Amino acid sequence: MNNMIIEILAIGLIITAFLAINLDNSIYSVIALGCVLIFSSLLYFFNGAFFAAIFQFAVGAGTIAVLLIVSETLDVQESHENKPKLPIATIIVAVLFSIPVLIFTVPVIQIIPEATTGFPYDLWDFRSIDVMVQGIVILIIAVGMVILLKSQKGGE
Amino acid sequence: MILDYLILSFTLMAIGIYGLVTKYRLLKTIISIEILATATTMNFVLLVAASGQVLGETLLILAFSTDICVSSIIVALLVYVARNYGTTDIRELAKLVKDRQTNEDNQSANSEVR
């Protein structure tokens, strides 16, 4: 049952990835990208990587919100014609691409799990400097983006 | 089972590269980069889940934050380009930049003649 769910998620992942790239309407393609991120999050969840699933979901939600706003802005600016055509060919190609995931199997090397202390301990004992540096980097990038957009507004 | 996911992530990676190569709109480029990032993190997550090491999962925060930084910078550049040039098509942008350069060259040549 679990395997079947995972296979359905894998097929959905590939189909939505294809749609995200091939759909003409930017908003639809961003929504398809959101589906890609949700499917990958569910895939992580069913494989026992709960923290990764939560992170992926949170990051995906933020990314999709920003991209939806940007794509709506760009659609208004470009005002291109939206041709409502059914992407059947895209879906067929995507299904063909997902066949290898279902058919081919590679022998698995069994990895013995090591004794660990838990996620919070590992995060703060081994990765505390990384986390701090990441916070600083994200802050610098946010400030840089504000400066970039403000200077551009000032130039106008 | 785990190495089946390698095939899945390679397929996703191929789709992302296909999008990068064939699509000329900047938003599609961002989407392709997002798909590529998803494919690479998927490799990492599933191998970590198989090995049962929580330490590997903590490394994911690094990968996700890097992914956010890259996409936010690209989105900022996209907005900047769309405001300044009025288009997000890479070919049209290249044309505009080329036209601007030729105009500048002509102007400098004219000023030298005067």
CSV table of N, CA, C and O in Angstrom, one decimal, chain A residues 9 13 23 29 34 42 51-52 70 72-73 78 80 94 102-103 111 115 117 119 126 132 137 146 156:
chain,number,residue,atom,x,y,z
A,9,LEU,N,2.9,9.1,-6.1
A,9,LEU,CA,3.5,10.4,-5.9
A,9,LEU,C,4.6,10.7,-6.9
A,9,LEU,O,4.8,11.8,-7.3
A,13,LEU,N,4.8,13.7,-9.4
A,13,LEU,CA,5.9,14.6,-9.4
A,13,LEU,C,6.4,14.9,-10.8
A,13,LEU,O,6.6,16.0,-11.2
A,23,LEU,N,3.6,24.6,-19.6
A,23,LEU,CA,2.4,25.4,-19.7
A,23,LEU,C,2.7,26.8,-20.1
A,23,LEU,O,3.7,27.4,-19.6
A,29,SER,N,1.7,27.5,-14.5
A,29,SER,CA,3.0,26.8,-14.3
A,29,SER,C,3.5,26.9,-12.9
A,29,SER,O,4.1,26.0,-12.4
A,34,GLY,N,4.1,24.3,-7.5
A,34,GLY,CA,3.7,24.1,-6.1
A,34,GLY,C,3.3,22.7,-5.9
A,34,GLY,O,3.6,22.1,-4.9
A,42,LEU,N,5.5,15.1,0.4
A,42,LEU,CA,4.8,13.9,0.8
A,42,LEU,C,5.8,12.7,0.6
A,42,LEU,O,5.7,11.7,1.4
A,51,PHE,N,11.4,15.8,9.2
A,51,PHE,CA,11.9,17.2,9.3
A,51,PHE,C,12.1,17.8,7.9
A,51,PHE,O,11.7,18.9,7.6
A,52,ALA,N,12.6,16.9,7.0
A,52,ALA,CA,12.8,17.4,5.6
A,52,ALA,C,11.5,17.7,5.0
A,52,ALA,O,11.4,18.7,4.2
A,70,VAL,N,4.9,37.5,-8.4
A,70,VAL,CA,5.8,37.9,-9.5
A,70,VAL,C,5.1,37.6,-10.9
A,70,VAL,O,5.1,38.4,-11.8
A,72,GLU,N,2.0,37.1,-11.6
A,72,GLU,CA,0.8,38.0,-11.9
A,72,GLU,C,1.3,39.3,-12.4
A,72,GLU,O,0.7,39.9,-13.3
A,73,THR,N,2.3,39.9,-11.7
A,73,THR,CA,2.9,41.2,-12.2
A,73,THR,C,3.4,41.1,-13.6
A,73,THR,O,3.1,42.0,-14.4
A,78,GLU,N,3.4,42.0,-19.5
A,78,GLU,CA,3.6,41.5,-20.8
A,78,GLU,C,2.3,41.4,-21.6
A,78,GLU,O,2.3,41.6,-22.9
A,80,HIS,N,0.4,39.1,-22.7
A,80,HIS,CA,0.4,38.1,-23.8
A,80,HIS,C,-0.9,37.3,-23.8
A,80,HIS,O,-1.6,37.2,-22.8
A,94,ALA,N,5.2,13.0,-20.2
A,94,ALA,CA,5.5,12.9,-18.7
A,94,ALA,C,5.3,11.5,-18.2
A,94,ALA,O,6.1,10.9,-17.5
A,102,LEU,N,9.1,3.2,-12.4
A,102,LEU,CA,8.3,2.1,-12.0
A,102,LEU,C,9.0,0.7,-12.4
A,102,LEU,O,8.9,-0.2,-11.6
A,103,ILE,N,9.7,0.7,-13.5
A,103,ILE,CA,10.2,-0.6,-14.1
A,103,ILE,C,11.5,-0.9,-13.5
A,103,ILE,O,11.7,-2.0,-12.9
A,111,ILE,N,22.2,-0.2,4.4
A,111,ILE,CA,23.0,0.7,5.3
A,111,ILE,C,22.5,0.5,6.7
A,111,ILE,O,21.3,0.6,7.0
A,115,ALA,N,23.5,4.9,15.8
A,115,ALA,CA,22.7,5.5,17.0
A,115,ALA,C,22.9,7.0,17.0
A,115,ALA,O,24.0,7.5,16.9
A,117,THR,N,21.4,11.0,18.5
A,117,THR,CA,20.9,11.6,19.7
A,117,THR,C,19.6,12.3,19.4
A,117,THR,O,18.9,12.7,20.4
A,119,PHE,N,17.3,15.1,16.5
A,119,PHE,CA,17.5,16.2,15.5
A,119,PHE,C,17.9,17.5,16.3
A,119,PHE,O,18.9,18.1,15.9
A,126,PHE,N,26.3,20.1,16.4
A,126,PHE,CA,27.3,20.0,15.3
A,126,PHE,C,27.1,21.1,14.3
A,126,PHE,O,28.0,21.3,13.5
A,132,MET,N,24.0,29.8,12.3
A,132,MET,CA,24.3,31.2,12.5
A,132,MET,C,24.7,31.9,11.2
A,132,MET,O,24.2,33.0,10.9
A,137,VAL,N,23.8,35.2,6.3
A,137,VAL,CA,23.7,35.3,4.8
A,137,VAL,C,22.4,35.7,4.3
A,137,VAL,O,22.2,36.5,3.5
A,146,VAL,N,16.6,44.7,-0.9
A,146,VAL,CA,15.9,45.9,-0.6
A,146,VAL,C,16.7,47.1,-1.2
A,146,VAL,O,16.1,48.0,-1.8
A,156,GLU,N,14.2,55.9,-11.0
A,156,GLU,CA,13.0,56.3,-11.8
A,156,GLU,C,12.7,57.8,-11.5
A,156,GLU,O,12.3,58.5,-12.3
